[in-house]
PDB file of C-alpha atoms in Angstrom:
ATOM      1  CA  MET A   1     -22.908 -20.940  11.392  1.00 40.00           C
ATOM      2  CA  THR A   2     -22.018 -22.792   8.193  1.00 44.00           C
ATOM      3  CA  ASP A   3     -18.467 -23.762   7.342  1.00 45.00           C
ATOM      4  CA  GLY A   4     -18.256 -20.968   4.750  1.00 40.00           C
ATOM      5  CA  VAL A   5     -19.296 -18.126   7.082  1.00 45.00           C
ATOM      6  CA  ARG A   6     -17.080 -16.781   9.805  1.00 48.00           C
ATOM      7  CA  GLY A   7     -17.228 -13.793  12.077  1.00 52.00           C
ATOM      8  CA  ALA A   8     -14.293 -12.015  10.442  1.00 55.00           C
ATOM      9  CA  LEU A   9     -14.498  -8.451   9.204  1.00 64.00           C
ATOM     10  CA  VAL A  10     -13.018  -7.065   5.993  1.00 64.00           C
ATOM     11  CA  LEU A  11     -13.755  -3.433   5.170  1.00 65.00           C
ATOM     12  CA  GLU A  12     -13.216  -2.566   1.521  1.00 63.00           C
ATOM     13  CA  ARG A  13     -13.021   0.643  -0.444  1.00 57.00           C
ATOM     14  CA  THR A  14     -11.904   0.898  -4.030  1.00 51.00           C
ATOM     15  CA  GLY A  15      -8.185   0.290  -4.075  1.00 50.00           C
ATOM     16  CA  ALA A  16      -7.634  -0.878  -0.503  1.00 54.00           C
ATOM     17  CA  ARG A  17      -8.769  -3.399   2.084  1.00 59.00           C
ATOM     18  CA  MET A  18      -8.838  -3.324   5.852  1.00 71.00           C
ATOM     19  CA  GLY A  19      -9.018  -6.693   7.534  1.00 76.00           C
ATOM     20  CA  ALA A  20      -7.667  -8.482  10.570  1.00 80.00           C
ATOM     21  CA  GLU A  21      -4.252  -8.825   8.909  1.00 84.00           C
ATOM     22  CA  ARG A  22      -3.801  -5.078   8.498  1.00 86.00           C
ATOM     23  CA  VAL A  23      -5.172  -4.320  11.947  1.00 87.00           C
ATOM     24  CA  ALA A  24      -2.646  -6.793  13.352  1.00 89.00           C
ATOM     25  CA  LEU A  25       0.068  -5.046  11.335  1.00 92.00           C
ATOM     26  CA  LEU A  26      -0.908  -1.654  12.793  1.00 92.00           C
ATOM     27  CA  ALA A  27      -0.891  -3.057  16.306  1.00 91.00           C
ATOM     28  CA  ALA A  28       2.536  -4.620  15.720  1.00 91.00           C
ATOM     29  CA  ILE A  29       3.899  -1.311  14.411  1.00 93.00           C
ATOM     30  CA  GLY A  30       2.638   0.330  17.580  1.00 92.00           C
ATOM     31  CA  ARG A  31       4.482  -2.228  19.711  1.00 92.00           C
ATOM     32  CA  THR A  32       7.741  -2.425  17.757  1.00 92.00           C
ATOM     33  CA  GLY A  33       8.104   1.060  16.265  1.00 92.00           C
ATOM     34  CA  SER A  34       9.236  -0.509  12.988  1.00 91.00           C
ATOM     35  CA  ILE A  35       7.465  -1.665   9.816  1.00 91.00           C
ATOM     36  CA  SER A  36      10.069  -4.360   9.132  1.00 91.00           C
ATOM     37  CA  ALA A  37       9.847  -5.740  12.689  1.00 92.00           C
ATOM     38  CA  ALA A  38       6.051  -5.620  12.561  1.00 92.00           C
ATOM     39  CA  ALA A  39       6.064  -7.438   9.209  1.00 91.00           C
ATOM     40  CA  ARG A  40       8.153 -10.254  10.684  1.00 91.00           C
ATOM     41  CA  GLU A  41       5.858 -10.460  13.707  1.00 91.00           C
ATOM     42  CA  VAL A  42       2.666 -10.885  11.643  1.00 88.00           C
ATOM     43  CA  GLY A  43       4.232 -13.033   8.904  1.00 90.00           C
ATOM     44  CA  LEU A  44       4.271 -10.545   5.997  1.00 89.00           C
ATOM     45  CA  SER A  45       7.037  -9.567   3.618  1.00 90.00           C
ATOM     46  CA  TYR A  46       8.450  -6.086   4.140  1.00 90.00           C
ATOM     47  CA  LYS A  47       7.042  -4.936   0.777  1.00 89.00           C
ATOM     48  CA  ALA A  48       3.540  -6.242   1.571  1.00 89.00           C
ATOM     49  CA  ALA A  49       3.620  -4.433   4.924  1.00 90.00           C
ATOM     50  CA  TRP A  50       4.937  -1.188   3.418  1.00 89.00           C
ATOM     51  CA  ASP A  51       2.355  -1.286   0.589  1.00 88.00           C
ATOM     52  CA  GLY A  52      -0.405  -1.876   3.141  1.00 87.00           C
ATOM     53  CA  VAL A  53       0.664   1.126   5.209  1.00 89.00           C
ATOM     54  CA  GLN A  54       0.784   3.339   2.096  1.00 87.00           C
ATOM     55  CA  ALA A  55      -2.695   2.226   0.986  1.00 84.00           C
ATOM     56  CA  MET A  56      -4.200   2.970   4.405  1.00 85.00           C
ATOM     57  CA  ASN A  57      -2.510   6.372   4.612  1.00 87.00           C
ATOM     58  CA  ASN A  58      -3.682   7.318   1.110  1.00 85.00           C
ATOM     59  CA  LEU A  59      -7.330   6.494   1.762  1.00 79.00           C
ATOM     60  CA  LEU A  60      -7.766   8.100   5.169  1.00 80.00           C
ATOM     61  CA  ALA A  61      -8.019  11.776   6.062  1.00 78.00           C
ATOM     62  CA  ALA A  62      -5.077  11.481   8.473  1.00 85.00           C
ATOM     63  CA  PRO A  63      -2.179   9.008   8.212  1.00 89.00           C
ATOM     64  CA  VAL A  64      -2.353   5.978  10.494  1.00 90.00           C
ATOM     65  CA  VAL A  65       1.434   5.527  10.495  1.00 92.00           C
ATOM     66  CA  THR A  66       4.264   8.001  10.105  1.00 90.00           C
ATOM     67  CA  ALA A  67       7.360   6.245   8.866  1.00 78.00           C
ATOM     68  CA  ALA A  68      10.844   6.758   7.495  1.00 67.00           C
ATOM     69  CA  PRO A  69      11.414   3.858   5.067  1.00 59.00           C
ATOM     70  CA  GLY A  70      14.518   1.905   5.893  1.00 59.00           C
ATOM     71  CA  GLY A  71      14.048  -1.221   3.813  1.00 54.00           C
ATOM     72  CA  LYS A  72      14.399  -4.655   5.339  1.00 53.00           C
ATOM     73  CA  ALA A  73      17.015  -3.282   7.719  1.00 52.00           C
ATOM     74  CA  GLY A  74      14.261  -1.285   9.372  1.00 53.00           C
ATOM     75  CA  GLY A  75      13.135   2.320   9.584  1.00 59.00           C
ATOM     76  CA  GLY A  76      11.385   4.182  12.362  1.00 82.00           C
ATOM     77  CA  ALA A  77       7.585   4.028  12.356  1.00 89.00           C
ATOM     78  CA  VAL A  78       5.032   5.503  14.732  1.00 90.00           C
ATOM     79  CA  LEU A  79       1.362   4.627  15.086  1.00 90.00           C
ATOM     80  CA  THR A  80      -0.586   7.900  15.010  1.00 92.00           C
ATOM     81  CA  PRO A  81      -3.678   8.724  17.107  1.00 92.00           C
ATOM     82  CA  ALA A  82      -5.717   8.053  13.924  1.00 89.00           C
ATOM     83  CA  GLY A  83      -4.150   4.586  13.739  1.00 89.00           C
ATOM     84  CA  GLU A  84      -4.988   3.868  17.371  1.00 91.00           C
ATOM     85  CA  LYS A  85      -8.597   4.957  16.792  1.00 89.00           C
ATOM     86  CA  LEU A  86      -8.796   2.749  13.706  1.00 87.00           C
ATOM     87  CA  ILE A  87      -7.707  -0.323  15.661  1.00 88.00           C
ATOM     88  CA  ALA A  88     -10.275   0.389  18.385  1.00 86.00           C
ATOM     89  CA  ALA A  89     -13.045   1.063  15.869  1.00 84.00           C
ATOM     90  CA  TYR A  90     -12.256  -2.117  13.936  1.00 81.00           C
ATOM     91  CA  GLY A  91     -12.518  -4.184  17.124  1.00 80.00           C
ATOM     92  CA  ALA A  92     -15.897  -2.675  17.993  1.00 80.00           C
ATOM     93  CA  ILE A  93     -17.259  -3.181  14.450  1.00 79.00           C
ATOM     94  CA  GLU A  94     -15.939  -6.734  14.309  1.00 74.00           C
ATOM     95  CA  ALA A  95     -17.791  -7.638  17.508  1.00 72.00           C
ATOM     96  CA  GLY A  96     -20.993  -6.136  16.108  1.00 71.00           C
ATOM     97  CA  VAL A  97     -20.628  -7.972  12.786  1.00 65.00           C
ATOM     98  CA  ALA A  98     -20.207 -11.305  14.580  1.00 63.00           C
ATOM     99  CA  LYS A  99     -23.544 -10.752  16.343  1.00 63.00           C
ATOM    100  CA  LEU A 100     -25.205  -9.613  13.122  1.00 58.00           C
ATOM    101  CA  LEU A 101     -24.068 -12.677  11.151  1.00 56.00           C
ATOM    102  CA  SER A 102     -25.341 -14.970  13.862  1.00 59.00           C
ATOM    103  CA  SER A 103     -28.750 -13.293  13.807  1.00 57.00           C
ATOM    104  CA  PHE A 104     -28.775 -13.139  10.002  1.00 51.00           C
ATOM    105  CA  GLU A 105     -28.156 -16.858   9.594  1.00 53.00           C
ATOM    106  CA  LYS A 106     -30.899 -17.765  12.030  1.00 54.00           C
ATOM    107  CA  SER A 107     -33.567 -15.492  10.549  1.00 52.00           C
ATOM    108  CA  LEU A 108     -33.085 -16.071   6.787  1.00 50.00           C
ATOM    109  CA  ASN A 109     -32.997 -19.247   4.772  1.00 52.00           C
ATOM    110  CA  LEU A 110     -30.093 -17.948   2.670  1.00 49.00           C
ATOM    111  CA  ASP A 111     -26.402 -18.569   2.453  1.00 52.00           C
ATOM    112  CA  PRO A 112     -24.794 -15.352   3.782  1.00 47.00           C
ATOM    113  CA  ALA A 113     -21.703 -16.004   1.700  1.00 46.00           C
ATOM    114  CA  GLU A 114     -23.782 -15.822  -1.475  1.00 46.00           C
ATOM    115  CA  VAL A 115     -25.535 -12.641  -0.328  1.00 44.00           C
ATOM    116  CA  LEU A 116     -22.308 -10.818   0.612  1.00 43.00           C
ATOM    117  CA  ARG A 117     -20.156 -11.999  -2.299  1.00 41.00           C
ATOM    118  CA  GLY A 118     -21.055  -9.110  -4.608  1.00 38.00           C
ATOM    119  CA  LEU A 119     -20.643  -6.307  -2.084  1.00 40.00           C
ATOM    120  CA  SER A 120     -16.880  -5.872  -2.394  1.00 44.00           C
ATOM    121  CA  LEU A 121     -15.153  -3.909  -5.129  1.00 45.00           C
ATOM    122  CA  ARG A 122     -11.524  -4.342  -6.112  1.00 58.00           C
ATOM    123  CA  THR A 123      -9.359  -2.541  -8.623  1.00 66.00           C
ATOM    124  CA  SER A 124      -6.006  -3.052 -10.314  1.00 71.00           C
ATOM    125  CA  ALA A 125      -5.149   0.663 -10.039  1.00 79.00           C
ATOM    126  CA  ARG A 126      -1.981   1.039  -7.950  1.00 84.00           C
ATOM    127  CA  ASN A 127      -2.839   4.547  -6.742  1.00 91.00           C
ATOM    128  CA  ALA A 128      -6.051   5.304  -4.875  1.00 89.00           C
ATOM    129  CA  TRP A 129      -6.746   8.413  -2.813  1.00 91.00           C
ATOM    130  CA  ALA A 130      -9.716   9.704  -0.858  1.00 87.00           C
ATOM    131  CA  CYS A 131     -10.390  13.239  -2.114  1.00 91.00           C
ATOM    132  CA  LYS A 132     -12.930  16.016  -1.665  1.00 92.00           C
ATOM    133  CA  VAL A 133     -14.390  17.741  -4.727  1.00 95.00           C
ATOM    134  CA  TRP A 134     -14.096  21.546  -4.735  1.00 95.00           C
ATOM    135  CA  SER A 135     -15.164  22.344  -8.303  1.00 95.00           C
ATOM    136  CA  VAL A 136     -17.212  20.765 -11.097  1.00 96.00           C
ATOM    137  CA  ALA A 137     -17.523  22.356 -14.542  1.00 96.00           C
ATOM    138  CA  ALA A 138     -19.479  20.527 -17.252  1.00 93.00           C
ATOM    139  CA  ASP A 139     -20.686  20.959 -20.813  1.00 94.00           C
ATOM    140  CA  ASP A 140     -22.875  18.628 -22.888  1.00 92.00           C
ATOM    141  CA  VAL A 141     -20.124  16.023 -23.206  1.00 93.00           C
ATOM    142  CA  ALA A 142     -17.469  16.260 -20.513  1.00 95.00           C
ATOM    143  CA  ALA A 143     -17.045  17.335 -16.903  1.00 95.00           C
ATOM    144  CA  GLN A 144     -13.923  18.689 -15.263  1.00 96.00           C
ATOM    145  CA  VAL A 145     -13.715  17.690 -11.609  1.00 97.00           C
ATOM    146  CA  ARG A 146     -11.173  19.337  -9.319  1.00 96.00           C
ATOM    147  CA  MET A 147     -10.306  17.737  -5.990  1.00 95.00           C
ATOM    148  CA  ARG A 148      -8.197  18.422  -2.920  1.00 92.00           C
ATOM    149  CA  LEU A 149      -5.520  15.776  -2.445  1.00 87.00           C
ATOM    150  CA  GLY A 150      -3.953  17.395   0.608  1.00 79.00           C
ATOM    151  CA  GLU A 151      -0.873  19.426   1.533  1.00 79.00           C
ATOM    152  CA  GLY A 152      -1.894  22.179  -0.901  1.00 84.00           C
ATOM    153  CA  GLN A 153      -1.978  19.838  -3.900  1.00 90.00           C
ATOM    154  CA  ASP A 154      -4.971  19.403  -6.197  1.00 93.00           C
ATOM    155  CA  LEU A 155      -5.992  16.691  -8.642  1.00 95.00           C
ATOM    156  CA  THR A 156      -8.133  17.195 -11.756  1.00 96.00           C
ATOM    157  CA  ALA A 157     -10.134  14.528 -13.588  1.00 96.00           C
ATOM    158  CA  VAL A 158     -12.009  14.862 -16.863  1.00 96.00           C
ATOM    159  CA  ILE A 159     -14.879  12.384 -17.100  1.00 94.00           C
ATOM    160  CA  THR A 160     -18.098  12.263 -19.103  1.00 94.00           C
ATOM    161  CA  ALA A 161     -20.840  14.697 -18.153  1.00 93.00           C
ATOM    162  CA  ARG A 162     -23.222  11.754 -17.807  1.00 92.00           C
ATOM    163  CA  SER A 163     -20.924  10.037 -15.284  1.00 93.00           C
ATOM    164  CA  ALA A 164     -20.622  13.227 -13.247  1.00 93.00           C
ATOM    165  CA  ALA A 165     -24.402  13.604 -13.192  1.00 93.00           C
ATOM    166  CA  GLU A 166     -25.018   9.966 -12.269  1.00 91.00           C
ATOM    167  CA  MET A 167     -22.484  10.223  -9.436  1.00 92.00           C
ATOM    168  CA  ARG A 168     -24.068  13.543  -8.359  1.00 93.00           C
ATOM    169  CA  LEU A 169     -20.667  15.167  -8.084  1.00 95.00           C
ATOM    170  CA  ALA A 170     -20.675  18.634  -6.557  1.00 95.00           C
ATOM    171  CA  PRO A 171     -18.408  20.732  -4.345  1.00 95.00           C
ATOM    172  CA  GLY A 172     -18.026  18.897  -1.050  1.00 94.00           C
ATOM    173  CA  SER A 173     -18.547  15.411  -2.518  1.00 93.00           C
ATOM    174  CA  GLU A 174     -16.157  12.738  -1.303  1.00 90.00           C
ATOM    175  CA  VAL A 175     -14.712  10.559  -4.042  1.00 91.00           C
ATOM    176  CA  LEU A 176     -11.972   8.030  -4.649  1.00 90.00           C
ATOM    177  CA  ALA A 177      -9.456   8.981  -7.334  1.00 92.00           C
ATOM    178  CA  LEU A 178      -7.719   6.056  -9.066  1.00 92.00           C
ATOM    179  CA  VAL A 179      -4.623   6.174 -11.279  1.00 93.00           C
ATOM    180  CA  LYS A 180      -2.709   3.233 -12.706  1.00 93.00           C
ATOM    181  CA  SER A 181       1.008   3.398 -11.965  1.00 94.00           C
ATOM    182  CA  ASN A 182       1.986   3.199 -15.648  1.00 93.00           C
ATOM    183  CA  PHE A 183      -0.098   6.342 -16.293  1.00 94.00           C
ATOM    184  CA  VAL A 184       2.182   8.334 -13.978  1.00 95.00           C
ATOM    185  CA  LEU A 185       5.074  10.161 -15.640  1.00 93.00           C
ATOM    186  CA  LEU A 186       8.020  11.477 -13.644  1.00 94.00           C
ATOM    187  CA  ALA A 187       9.944  14.642 -14.421  1.00 89.00           C
ATOM    188  CA  GLY A 188      13.052  16.272 -13.059  1.00 75.00           C
ATOM    189  CA  ALA A 189      13.083  19.447 -11.012  1.00 66.00           C
ATOM    190  CA  GLY A 190      12.446  21.749 -13.983  1.00 69.00           C
ATOM    191  CA  VAL A 191       9.011  21.030 -15.503  1.00 68.00           C
ATOM    192  CA  PRO A 192       8.140  23.228 -18.511  1.00 67.00           C
ATOM    193  CA  GLU A 193       5.229  25.566 -17.852  1.00 71.00           C
ATOM    194  CA  ARG A 194       3.744  24.944 -21.291  1.00 73.00           C
ATOM    195  CA  LEU A 195       2.813  21.289 -20.984  1.00 78.00           C
ATOM    196  CA  SER A 196      -0.534  19.666 -21.783  1.00 80.00           C
ATOM    197  CA  VAL A 197      -0.436  17.441 -18.687  1.00 88.00           C
ATOM    198  CA  ARG A 198      -2.852  18.988 -16.167  1.00 88.00           C
ATOM    199  CA  ASN A 199      -1.845  17.276 -12.924  1.00 93.00           C
ATOM    200  CA  ARG A 200       1.594  18.046 -11.510  1.00 92.00           C
ATOM    201  CA  LEU A 201       2.148  16.592  -8.058  1.00 93.00           C
ATOM    202  CA  ARG A 202       5.317  17.596  -6.253  1.00 91.00           C
ATOM    203  CA  GLY A 203       6.961  14.874  -4.219  1.00 92.00           C
ATOM    204  CA  ARG A 204      10.115  13.303  -2.857  1.00 93.00           C
ATOM    205  CA  VAL A 205      11.302   9.799  -3.727  1.00 95.00           C
ATOM    206  CA  ILE A 206      11.000   7.454  -0.759  1.00 93.00           C
ATOM    207  CA  GLU A 207      11.418   4.097  -2.493  1.00 93.00           C
ATOM    208  CA  ARG A 208      12.650   2.672  -5.778  1.00 95.00           C
ATOM    209  CA  ILE A 209      12.417  -0.996  -6.725  1.00 94.00           C
ATOM    210  CA  ASP A 210      14.340  -2.045  -9.849  1.00 95.00           C
ATOM    211  CA  ALA A 211      13.725  -4.942 -12.218  1.00 95.00           C
ATOM    212  CA  PRO A 212      15.791  -5.665 -15.339  1.00 95.00           C
ATOM    213  CA  LEU A 213      13.606  -3.473 -17.587  1.00 95.00           C
ATOM    214  CA  SER A 214      11.395  -1.410 -15.288  1.00 96.00           C
ATOM    215  CA  SER A 215      11.409   0.463 -11.989  1.00 96.00           C
ATOM    216  CA  GLU A 216       8.676   1.144  -9.449  1.00 96.00           C
ATOM    217  CA  VAL A 217       9.165   4.560  -7.864  1.00 96.00           C
ATOM    218  CA  THR A 218       7.142   5.823  -4.892  1.00 95.00           C
ATOM    219  CA  LEU A 219       6.963   9.493  -3.956  1.00 95.00           C
ATOM    220  CA  ASP A 220       5.937  11.102  -0.688  1.00 93.00           C
ATOM    221  CA  LEU A 221       3.369  13.805  -1.531  1.00 93.00           C
ATOM    222  CA  GLY A 222       3.070  15.070   2.043  1.00 90.00           C
ATOM    223  CA  GLY A 223       0.280  14.620   4.544  1.00 86.00           C
ATOM    224  CA  GLY A 224       0.812  10.860   4.584  1.00 86.00           C
ATOM    225  CA  LYS A 225      -0.105  10.554   0.876  1.00 90.00           C
ATOM    226  CA  THR A 226       2.046   8.734  -1.672  1.00 93.00           C
ATOM    227  CA  ILE A 227       2.042   8.053  -5.403  1.00 95.00           C
ATOM    228  CA  THR A 228       3.657   5.150  -7.254  1.00 96.00           C
ATOM    229  CA  ALA A 229       4.893   5.236 -10.857  1.00 96.00           C
ATOM    230  CA  THR A 230       6.077   2.361 -13.015  1.00 96.00           C
ATOM    231  CA  ILE A 231       8.645   3.602 -15.531  1.00 96.00           C
ATOM    232  CA  THR A 232      11.525   2.104 -17.494  1.00 96.00           C
ATOM    233  CA  ARG A 233      14.693   1.441 -15.557  1.00 96.00           C
ATOM    234  CA  ASP A 234      16.636   3.498 -18.102  1.00 96.00           C
ATOM    235  CA  SER A 235      14.407   6.481 -17.282  1.00 94.00           C
ATOM    236  CA  ALA A 236      14.822   5.985 -13.542  1.00 95.00           C
ATOM    237  CA  GLU A 237      18.582   5.956 -13.920  1.00 95.00           C
ATOM    238  CA  MET A 238      18.606   8.923 -16.327  1.00 92.00           C
ATOM    239  CA  LEU A 239      16.599  10.992 -13.820  1.00 92.00           C
ATOM    240  CA  ASP A 240      18.817   9.694 -10.979  1.00 92.00           C
ATOM    241  CA  LEU A 241      15.763   8.816  -8.917  1.00 93.00           C
ATOM    242  CA  HIS A 242      16.828   7.713  -5.469  1.00 93.00           C
ATOM    243  CA  PRO A 243      15.399   8.307  -1.967  1.00 93.00           C
ATOM    244  CA  GLY A 244      15.431  11.973  -1.097  1.00 92.00           C
ATOM    245  CA  VAL A 245      15.327  13.325  -4.649  1.00 93.00           C
ATOM    246  CA  GLU A 246      12.647  15.952  -5.321  1.00 92.00           C
ATOM    247  CA  THR A 247      10.609  15.253  -8.455  1.00 93.00           C
ATOM    248  CA  THR A 248       7.214  15.859 -10.025  1.00 92.00           C
ATOM    249  CA  ALA A 249       4.573  13.282 -10.949  1.00 94.00           C
ATOM    250  CA  LEU A 250       2.634  14.143 -14.118  1.00 94.00           C
ATOM    251  CA  ILE A 251      -0.840  12.695 -14.732  1.00 95.00           C
ATOM    252  CA  LYS A 252      -3.212  13.505 -17.592  1.00 94.00           C
ATOM    253  CA  SER A 253      -6.657  14.453 -16.317  1.00 95.00           C
ATOM    254  CA  SER A 254      -8.227  11.837 -18.619  1.00 94.00           C
ATOM    255  CA  HIS A 255      -6.206   9.130 -16.813  1.00 94.00           C
ATOM    256  CA  VAL A 256      -7.819   9.848 -13.432  1.00 95.00           C
ATOM    257  CA  ILE A 257     -10.774   7.549 -12.728  1.00 92.00           C
ATOM    258  CA  LEU A 258     -13.342   8.534 -10.099  1.00 93.00           C
ATOM    259  CA  ALA A 259     -15.383   6.221  -7.899  1.00 89.00           C
ATOM    260  CA  LEU A 260     -17.726   6.734  -4.973  1.00 83.00           C
ATOM    261  CA  PRO A 261     -16.580   5.412  -1.570  1.00 71.00           C
TER     262      PRO A 261
END
């Protein structure tokens, strides 16, 4: 093997990555029962570990970790059966990839690093969810795509009709829905019925991180899914957003980007 090629496995989907670091984090959570303790064990900051857990939960059908956030002081966390299966599957795939790379390097006069470089896709969107399409309605210009997010909540995206056709979107299709955190608006308990914003996701605040001018607020949507909004700190304080508060995330359908897994 060349110096630039190693038998390490990184699985990527739009918005999230699964590599040895996150598998080690899951295993540590299983041993310690705490995200903060697991983060210390694998050498991550608490925020990096918590963000990693949220990303994995959002992109999988079942959550890999159930947790009650407790900050750096620690909160209870449990590795689910889905998380245990993920660790086992990753180990099996990693062993197979190591054999494949060895065979690949011997049989082709190519640099595997060059061949594989373009196969990963990354995005700056803070929110990414795996969804299943249940309805597609299109005219000559636009298509309205409705998806199941889980826990009885739906998400609607309006994209071009051409994009919907090229992606072959139809009921039953699996897609990734992406939303930037600054496209997410937060409202108090009483949301007016007559509002042009199509997506209204009910949730409960589980984390708020303040900076001098802005705040990052994460809501639990149920079913292991979360959503993160970046709003002004003045707004966060006016809405009194703190852990446990029920609120609604508002997202315009034109701000939801769809990608194929």
